[in-house]
Amino acid sequence: MTVITHTARAIRSSQRFGVDRRVDTLSELVQSRREGRIQVLTLNNPGHRNALSLAMREILRTLLEEVAEDVAGILITGADGYFCSGGDLRDPAGFTADQTRFDHLAAVVSAIASNARPVFAAVEGGAFGAGLGIAAACDHVICAKSGKLGAPFTKIGLSADAGLTWSLPRRIGPARANQMLIGAEALDAHTALS
């Protein structure tokens, strides 16, 4: 098993926006490993429930765009029993680079949705906001019984991103999607799909 991390690029990105992010955990924000012909990508920011910082978005984008030819499928998961709580609102680099933040997220969702290989999301704990967008863009979503899905954008005065207005209605139907996108209601996986 090989574990690959992308450090230098994330450090350069963080420095470009005036934030010194050289901490020991930076090199581990998105872990990539091979299990046979499956590429496993693990969102690894467990202190913030794997919230997507600007550096994580850039690393995930790079990993998805540079998948080896012999990979048969991709699995995206989160560390420590939680998929992703959405965008990291505590990341100062994300707000000084607002358009870059959205560009990286759009590229991540596009790389998932247009990938020639099947892409799976393994959701434990929760998938909220941009995390739900990443899961919804995947070909297959495997959700633990403990999994909660939510799009709380309207609670903080935002509209949905990460392609959710397109992907979520196609996955769970327009009524449930509106319940999540407009009503900001979090649902368990069983309810979302019923």
Coordinates of N, CA and C in Angstrom, one line a residue:
M1 N 0.8 -1.2 0.0 CA 0.0 0.0 0.0 C 0.9 1.2 0.0
T2 N 0.6 2.2 -0.9 CA 1.4 3.4 -1.0 C 0.5 4.6 -0.6
V3 N 1.1 5.4 0.3 CA 0.3 6.6 0.7 C 1.0 7.8 0.0
I4 N 0.3 8.6 -0.7 CA 0.8 9.8 -1.4 C 0.2 11.0 -0.8
T5 N 1.0 12.0 -0.5 CA 0.4 13.3 -0.1 C 1.0 14.4 -0.9
H6 N 0.3 15.5 -1.1 CA 0.8 16.6 -1.9 C 1.0 17.8 -0.9
T7 N 2.2 18.1 -0.6 CA 2.5 19.1 0.4 C 2.9 20.4 -0.2
A8 N 4.0 20.3 -1.1 CA 4.6 21.6 -1.6 C 3.6 22.5 -2.3
R9 N 2.7 21.9 -3.1 CA 1.7 22.7 -3.8 C 0.8 23.4 -2.9
A10 N 0.3 22.7 -1.8 CA -0.6 23.3 -0.8 C 0.1 24.4 -0.1
I11 N 1.4 24.2 0.3 CA 2.1 25.3 0.9 C 2.3 26.5 0.1
R12 N 2.6 26.3 -1.2 CA 2.7 27.4 -2.2 C 1.4 28.1 -2.3
S13 N 0.3 27.4 -2.3 CA -1.1 28.0 -2.4 C -1.3 28.8 -1.2
S14 N -1.0 28.3 0.0 CA -1.3 29.0 1.2 C -0.4 30.3 1.3
Q15 N 0.8 30.2 0.9 CA 1.7 31.3 1.0 C 1.3 32.4 0.0
R16 N 0.7 32.0 -1.2 CA 0.3 32.9 -2.2 C -0.8 33.9 -1.6
F17 N -1.6 33.3 -0.7 CA -2.6 34.1 -0.1 C -2.3 34.7 1.3
G18 N -1.0 34.7 1.6 CA -0.5 35.4 2.8 C -0.8 34.6 4.1
V19 N -0.9 33.3 4.0 CA -1.2 32.5 5.2 C -0.1 31.5 5.3
D20 N 0.6 31.5 6.4 CA 1.7 30.5 6.7 C 1.0 29.2 7.3
R21 N 0.9 28.2 6.5 CA 0.2 27.0 6.9 C 1.1 25.8 7.0
R22 N 2.4 26.1 7.3 CA 3.4 25.0 7.4 C 3.2 24.3 8.8
V23 N 2.2 23.5 8.9 CA 2.0 22.8 10.1 C 2.2 21.3 9.8
D24 N 2.5 20.5 10.8 CA 2.7 19.1 10.5 C 1.6 18.4 9.8
T25 N 0.4 18.8 10.0 CA -0.7 18.1 9.4 C -1.0 18.5 7.9
L26 N -0.4 19.6 7.4 CA -0.7 20.0 6.1 C -0.4 18.9 5.0
S27 N 0.7 18.2 5.2 CA 1.0 17.2 4.2 C 0.0 16.0 4.2
E28 N -0.9 16.0 5.2 CA -1.8 14.9 5.4 C -3.3 15.3 5.1
L29 N -3.5 16.5 4.6 CA -4.9 17.0 4.5 C -5.7 16.1 3.6
V30 N -5.2 15.6 2.5 CA -5.9 14.6 1.7 C -4.9 13.5 1.5
Q31 N -5.2 12.3 2.0 CA -4.3 11.2 1.8 C -4.8 10.4 0.6
S32 N -3.8 9.9 -0.1 CA -4.1 9.1 -1.3 C -3.3 7.8 -1.2
R33 N -4.0 6.7 -1.4 CA -3.4 5.4 -1.3 C -4.0 4.4 -2.3
R34 N -3.3 3.4 -2.7 CA -3.8 2.4 -3.7 C -4.1 1.2 -2.9
E35 N -5.3 0.6 -3.2 CA -5.6 -0.7 -2.7 C -6.0 -1.5 -3.9
G36 N -5.0 -2.2 -4.4 CA -5.2 -2.9 -5.7 C -5.3 -1.9 -6.8
R37 N -6.4 -2.0 -7.6 CA -6.6 -1.0 -8.7 C -7.6 0.1 -8.3
I38 N -7.8 0.2 -7.0 CA -8.7 1.3 -6.4 C -7.8 2.4 -5.8
Q39 N -8.1 3.6 -6.2 CA -7.4 4.8 -5.6 C -8.3 5.3 -4.5
V40 N -7.8 5.3 -3.3 CA -8.6 5.7 -2.1 C -8.1 7.1 -1.7
L41 N -9.0 8.1 -1.7 CA -8.7 9.5 -1.3 C -9.4 9.7 0.0
T42 N -8.7 10.1 1.0 CA -9.3 10.3 2.3 C -9.1 11.8 2.7
L43 N -10.2 12.5 2.9 CA -10.2 13.8 3.5 C -9.8 13.7 4.9
N44 N -8.7 14.4 5.3 CA -8.1 14.2 6.6 C -7.9 15.5 7.3
N45 N -9.0 16.1 7.8 CA -8.9 17.3 8.6 C -9.9 17.0 9.8
P46 N -9.7 15.9 10.6 CA -10.7 15.5 11.5 C -11.0 16.5 12.6
G47 N -10.1 17.4 13.0 CA -10.3 18.4 14.0 C -11.4 19.3 13.6
H48 N -11.7 19.4 12.3 CA -12.8 20.3 11.8 C -13.8 19.4 11.0
R49 N -13.9 18.2 11.3 CA -14.8 17.2 10.6 C -14.6 17.2 9.1
N50 N -13.3 17.2 8.8 CA -12.9 17.2 7.4 C -13.4 18.3 6.5
A51 N -13.6 19.5 7.1 CA -14.0 20.7 6.4 C -12.9 21.0 5.3
L52 N -13.4 21.4 4.2 CA -12.5 21.6 3.0 C -11.9 23.0 3.0
S53 N -10.6 23.1 3.4 CA -9.9 24.3 3.3 C -9.5 24.6 1.9
L54 N -9.0 25.7 1.6 CA -8.5 26.0 0.2 C -7.4 25.0 -0.2
A55 N -6.5 24.7 0.7 CA -5.4 23.8 0.4 C -6.0 22.4 0.1
M56 N -7.0 21.9 0.9 CA -7.6 20.6 0.7 C -8.3 20.6 -0.7
R57 N -8.9 21.6 -1.1 CA -9.6 21.7 -2.4 C -8.6 21.5 -3.5
E58 N -7.4 22.3 -3.4 CA -6.4 22.2 -4.4 C -5.8 20.8 -4.5
I59 N -5.5 20.2 -3.3 CA -4.9 18.9 -3.3 C -5.8 17.9 -3.9
L60 N -7.1 17.9 -3.5 CA -8.1 17.0 -4.0 C -8.3 17.1 -5.5
R61 N -8.3 18.3 -6.0 CA -8.4 18.6 -7.4 C -7.2 17.9 -8.1
T62 N -6.0 18.2 -7.6 CA -4.8 17.6 -8.3 C -4.8 16.1 -8.3
L63 N -5.2 15.5 -7.1 CA -5.2 14.0 -7.1 C -6.3 13.4 -8.0
L64 N -7.4 14.1 -8.2 CA -8.4 13.6 -9.1 C -8.0 13.8 -10.5
E65 N -7.3 14.8 -10.8 CA -6.9 15.1 -12.2 C -5.7 14.2 -12.6
E66 N -4.9 13.7 -11.6 CA -3.7 12.9 -11.9 C -3.8 11.5 -11.6
V67 N -5.0 10.9 -11.7 CA -5.1 9.5 -11.4 C -4.4 8.6 -12.4
A68 N -3.7 7.6 -11.9 CA -2.9 6.7 -12.8 C -3.8 6.0 -13.8
E69 N -3.3 5.6 -15.0 CA -4.0 5.0 -16.0 C -4.6 3.6 -15.6
D70 N -3.9 2.9 -14.7 CA -4.3 1.5 -14.4 C -5.3 1.5 -13.2
V71 N -5.7 2.6 -12.8 CA -6.8 2.7 -11.7 C -8.1 2.3 -12.3
A72 N -8.8 1.4 -11.6 CA -10.1 1.0 -12.1 C -11.3 1.7 -11.5
G73 N -11.1 2.3 -10.3 CA -12.1 3.1 -9.6 C -11.5 3.9 -8.5
I74 N -12.3 4.9 -8.1 CA -11.9 5.9 -7.1 C -12.9 5.8 -5.9
L75 N -12.3 5.8 -4.7 CA -13.2 5.9 -3.5 C -12.8 7.1 -2.7
I76 N -13.7 8.0 -2.4 CA -13.5 9.2 -1.6 C -14.2 8.9 -0.3
T77 N -13.4 9.2 0.8 CA -13.9 8.9 2.1 C -13.4 10.0 3.1
G78 N -13.8 10.0 4.3 CA -13.3 11.0 5.3 C -12.7 10.3 6.5
A79 N -11.8 10.9 7.1 CA -11.1 10.4 8.3 C -11.9 10.4 9.5
D80 N -11.6 9.5 10.4 CA -12.2 9.5 11.8 C -13.7 9.4 11.8
G81 N -14.3 8.7 10.9 CA -15.7 8.4 11.0 C -16.6 9.6 10.5
Y82 N -16.1 10.5 9.8 CA -16.9 11.7 9.3 C -16.5 12.0 7.9
F83 N -17.4 12.1 6.9 CA -17.1 12.4 5.5 C -16.6 13.8 5.4
C84 N -17.5 14.8 5.5 CA -17.0 16.2 5.2 C -18.1 17.1 5.7
S85 N -17.7 18.1 6.5 CA -18.7 19.1 7.0 C -18.9 20.3 6.1
G86 N -18.3 20.2 4.9 CA -18.5 21.3 4.0 C -17.2 22.2 3.9
G87 N -17.4 23.4 3.5 CA -16.2 24.3 3.4 C -15.7 24.8 4.8
D88 N -14.4 24.9 4.9 CA -13.8 25.3 6.1 C -14.0 26.8 6.3
L89 N -15.0 27.3 7.1 CA -15.3 28.7 7.3 C -14.2 29.3 8.2
R90 N -13.4 28.5 8.8 CA -12.3 29.1 9.7 C -11.0 29.3 8.9
D91 N -11.0 28.9 7.6 CA -9.7 29.0 6.8 C -9.6 30.4 6.3
P92 N -8.7 31.2 6.8 CA -8.6 32.6 6.3 C -8.1 32.7 4.8
A93 N -7.4 31.7 4.4 CA -7.0 31.7 3.0 C -8.2 31.5 2.0
G94 N -9.2 30.9 2.5 CA -10.4 30.7 1.6 C -11.1 32.0 1.4
F95 N -11.1 32.9 2.3 CA -11.8 34.2 2.1 C -11.0 35.2 1.4
T96 N -9.7 35.1 1.4 CA -8.8 36.1 0.7 C -8.7 35.6 -0.8
A97 N -9.1 34.4 -1.1 CA -9.0 33.9 -2.4 C -10.4 33.3 -2.8
D98 N -11.4 34.1 -2.7 CA -12.8 33.7 -2.8 C -13.0 33.0 -4.1
Q99 N -12.7 33.6 -5.3 CA -12.9 32.9 -6.6 C -12.1 31.7 -6.7
T100 N -10.9 31.7 -6.2 CA -10.0 30.5 -6.3 C -10.7 29.3 -5.6
R101 N -11.2 29.6 -4.4 CA -11.9 28.6 -3.6 C -13.0 27.9 -4.4
F102 N -13.8 28.7 -5.1 CA -14.9 28.2 -5.9 C -14.4 27.5 -7.2
D103 N -13.3 28.0 -7.8 CA -12.8 27.4 -9.0 C -12.3 26.0 -8.6
H104 N -11.6 25.8 -7.5 CA -11.0 24.5 -7.1 C -12.2 23.5 -6.8
L105 N -13.2 24.0 -6.1 CA -14.4 23.1 -5.8 C -15.1 22.7 -7.1
A106 N -15.3 23.7 -8.0 CA -15.9 23.3 -9.3 C -15.1 22.3 -10.1
A107 N -13.8 22.5 -10.1 CA -12.9 21.5 -10.7 C -13.0 20.1 -10.1
V108 N -13.1 20.1 -8.8 CA -13.2 18.8 -8.1 C -14.5 18.1 -8.5
V109 N -15.6 18.8 -8.4 CA -16.9 18.2 -8.8 C -16.9 17.8 -10.3
S110 N -16.3 18.6 -11.1 CA -16.2 18.3 -12.6 C -15.3 17.0 -12.8
A111 N -14.2 16.9 -12.1 CA -13.3 15.8 -12.2 C -14.0 14.5 -11.7
I112 N -14.9 14.6 -10.7 CA -15.6 13.4 -10.3 C -16.7 13.1 -11.3
A113 N -17.5 14.0 -11.6 CA -18.7 13.8 -12.5 C -18.3 13.3 -13.9
S114 N -17.1 13.8 -14.4 CA -16.7 13.4 -15.8 C -15.7 12.3 -15.8
N115 N -15.4 11.7 -14.7 CA -14.3 10.7 -14.7 C -14.7 9.5 -15.4
A116 N -13.8 8.9 -16.2 CA -14.1 7.7 -17.0 C -14.2 6.5 -16.1
R117 N -13.7 6.6 -14.9 CA -13.7 5.5 -13.9 C -14.9 5.7 -13.0
P118 N -15.5 4.6 -12.4 CA -16.5 4.9 -11.4 C -15.9 5.5 -10.1
V119 N -16.6 6.5 -9.6 CA -16.2 7.2 -8.4 C -17.2 6.9 -7.3
F120 N -16.8 6.4 -6.1 CA -17.6 6.1 -5.0 C -17.4 7.1 -3.9
A121 N -18.4 7.4 -3.1 CA -18.2 8.1 -1.9 C -18.7 7.2 -0.7
A122 N -17.8 7.1 0.3 CA -18.1 6.3 1.5 C -18.4 7.3 2.6
V123 N -19.7 7.5 2.9 CA -20.1 8.5 3.8 C -20.4 7.9 5.2
E124 N -19.6 8.4 6.2 CA -19.9 8.1 7.6 C -20.1 9.4 8.3
G125 N -20.8 9.4 9.4 CA -21.0 10.6 10.1 C -21.9 11.7 9.4
G126 N -21.3 12.4 8.5 CA -22.1 13.4 7.8 C -21.4 13.9 6.5
A127 N -22.3 14.3 5.6 CA -21.8 15.0 4.4 C -22.7 16.3 4.3
F128 N -22.1 17.4 4.5 CA -22.8 18.7 4.5 C -22.2 19.7 3.6
G129 N -23.0 20.5 3.0 CA -22.5 21.6 2.1 C -21.7 21.0 1.0
A130 N -20.5 21.5 0.8 CA -19.6 21.1 -0.3 C -19.3 19.6 -0.2
G131 N -19.3 19.1 1.0 CA -19.1 17.6 1.2 C -20.2 16.8 0.6
L132 N -21.5 17.3 0.7 CA -22.6 16.7 0.1 C -22.5 16.8 -1.4
G133 N -22.0 18.0 -1.9 CA -21.8 18.2 -3.3 C -20.8 17.2 -3.9
I134 N -19.8 16.9 -3.2 CA -18.8 16.0 -3.6 C -19.4 14.6 -3.7
A135 N -20.1 14.2 -2.6 CA -20.8 12.9 -2.6 C -21.8 12.8 -3.7
A136 N -22.6 13.8 -3.9 CA -23.7 13.7 -4.9 C -23.1 13.7 -6.3
A137 N -21.9 14.2 -6.5 CA -21.3 14.1 -7.9 C -20.8 12.7 -8.2
C138 N -20.6 11.9 -7.2 CA -20.0 10.5 -7.4 C -21.0 9.6 -8.1
D139 N -20.5 8.6 -8.7 CA -21.4 7.6 -9.4 C -22.2 6.8 -8.4
H140 N -21.6 6.5 -7.2 CA -22.2 5.7 -6.2 C -21.9 6.3 -4.8
V141 N -22.9 6.3 -4.0 CA -22.7 6.8 -2.6 C -23.1 5.7 -1.7
I142 N -22.2 5.3 -0.8 CA -22.4 4.3 0.2 C -22.5 5.1 1.5
C143 N -23.6 5.0 2.2 CA -23.8 5.8 3.4 C -24.1 4.9 4.6
A144 N -23.3 5.1 5.7 CA -23.5 4.4 6.9 C -24.8 4.8 7.5
K145 N -25.4 3.9 8.4 CA -26.6 4.2 9.1 C -26.5 5.5 9.9
S146 N -25.3 5.8 10.4 CA -25.1 7.0 11.1 C -25.0 8.2 10.3
G147 N -25.0 8.1 9.0 CA -24.8 9.2 8.0 C -25.9 10.2 8.0
K148 N -25.6 11.5 8.1 CA -26.5 12.6 7.9 C -26.1 13.4 6.7
L149 N -27.1 13.8 5.9 CA -26.8 14.6 4.7 C -27.5 15.9 4.8
G150 N -26.8 17.0 4.5 CA -27.4 18.3 4.6 C -26.8 19.4 3.8
A151 N -27.6 20.4 3.5 CA -27.1 21.5 2.7 C -27.5 22.8 3.4
P152 N -26.8 23.2 4.5 CA -27.3 24.3 5.3 C -26.9 25.7 4.8
F153 N -26.8 25.8 3.5 CA -26.4 27.1 3.0 C -27.3 28.2 3.4
T154 N -28.6 28.0 3.3 CA -29.5 29.1 3.6 C -29.5 29.6 5.1
K155 N -29.0 28.7 5.9 CA -28.8 29.1 7.3 C -27.8 30.2 7.5
I156 N -26.9 30.3 6.6 CA -25.8 31.3 6.7 C -25.9 32.3 5.6
G157 N -27.0 32.4 4.9 CA -27.3 33.4 3.9 C -26.6 33.1 2.5
L158 N -26.3 31.8 2.2 CA -25.6 31.5 1.0 C -26.5 30.6 0.1
S159 N -26.2 30.5 -1.2 CA -26.9 29.6 -2.0 C -26.0 28.4 -2.2
A160 N -26.6 27.3 -2.6 CA -25.8 26.0 -2.7 C -24.7 26.1 -3.8
D161 N -23.6 25.4 -3.5 CA -22.5 25.4 -4.5 C -22.2 23.9 -4.7
A162 N -21.1 23.6 -5.3 CA -20.6 22.3 -5.6 C -21.6 21.5 -6.5
G163 N -22.3 22.2 -7.3 CA -23.2 21.5 -8.3 C -24.4 20.9 -7.7
L164 N -24.7 21.2 -6.4 CA -25.8 20.6 -5.7 C -27.2 20.9 -6.3
T165 N -27.4 22.1 -6.9 CA -28.7 22.4 -7.5 C -29.0 21.5 -8.7
W166 N -27.9 21.0 -9.3 CA -28.1 20.1 -10.4 C -28.1 18.6 -10.0
S167 N -27.1 18.2 -9.2 CA -27.0 16.8 -8.8 C -28.0 16.3 -7.8
L168 N -28.3 17.1 -6.8 CA -29.2 16.6 -5.7 C -30.6 16.2 -6.2
P169 N -31.2 17.1 -7.0 CA -32.6 16.7 -7.5 C -32.6 15.4 -8.3
R170 N -31.5 15.2 -9.0 CA -31.4 14.0 -9.9 C -31.2 12.7 -9.0
R171 N -30.5 12.9 -7.9 CA -30.3 11.8 -7.0 C -31.5 11.4 -6.1
I172 N -32.1 12.4 -5.5 CA -33.2 12.1 -4.5 C -34.5 12.7 -4.9
G173 N -34.7 13.3 -6.0 CA -35.9 13.9 -6.5 C -36.0 15.4 -6.1
P174 N -36.8 16.1 -6.8 CA -36.9 17.6 -6.6 C -37.5 18.0 -5.2
A175 N -38.5 17.2 -4.7 CA -39.1 17.6 -3.5 C -38.1 17.4 -2.3
R176 N -37.5 16.3 -2.2 CA -36.5 16.1 -1.1 C -35.3 17.1 -1.3
A177 N -34.9 17.3 -2.5 CA -33.8 18.3 -2.8 C -34.2 19.7 -2.3
N178 N -35.4 20.1 -2.6 CA -35.8 21.4 -2.1 C -35.9 21.5 -0.6
Q179 N -36.3 20.4 0.0 CA -36.4 20.3 1.5 C -35.0 20.5 2.1
M180 N -34.0 20.0 1.4 CA -32.6 20.1 1.9 C -32.0 21.5 1.5
L181 N -32.2 21.9 0.2 CA -31.5 23.1 -0.3 C -32.2 24.4 0.2
I182 N -33.5 24.4 0.3 CA -34.2 25.6 0.7 C -34.5 25.6 2.2
G183 N -34.9 24.5 2.6 CA -35.3 24.3 4.1 C -34.1 24.1 5.0
A184 N -32.9 23.8 4.4 CA -31.7 23.5 5.1 C -31.9 22.4 6.1
E185 N -32.7 21.4 5.7 CA -33.0 20.3 6.6 C -32.0 19.2 6.4
A186 N -31.4 18.7 7.5 CA -30.5 17.5 7.4 C -31.3 16.3 7.5
L187 N -31.0 15.3 6.6 CA -31.7 14.1 6.6 C -30.8 12.9 6.7
D188 N -31.3 11.8 7.3 CA -30.5 10.6 7.3 C -30.6 10.0 5.9
A189 N -29.7 9.1 5.5 CA -29.6 8.5 4.2 C -30.9 7.8 3.8
H190 N -31.5 7.1 4.7 CA -32.7 6.4 4.5 C -33.9 7.3 4.1
T191 N -34.0 8.4 4.9 CA -35.1 9.4 4.6 C -34.8 10.1 3.3
A192 N -33.6 10.5 3.0 CA -33.3 11.2 1.8 C -33.6 10.4 0.5
L193 N -33.5 9.1 0.6 CA -33.7 8.2 -0.5 C -35.2 7.6 -0.5
S194 N -36.0 7.8 0.5 CA -37.3 7.2 0.5 C -38.3 8.1 -0.2

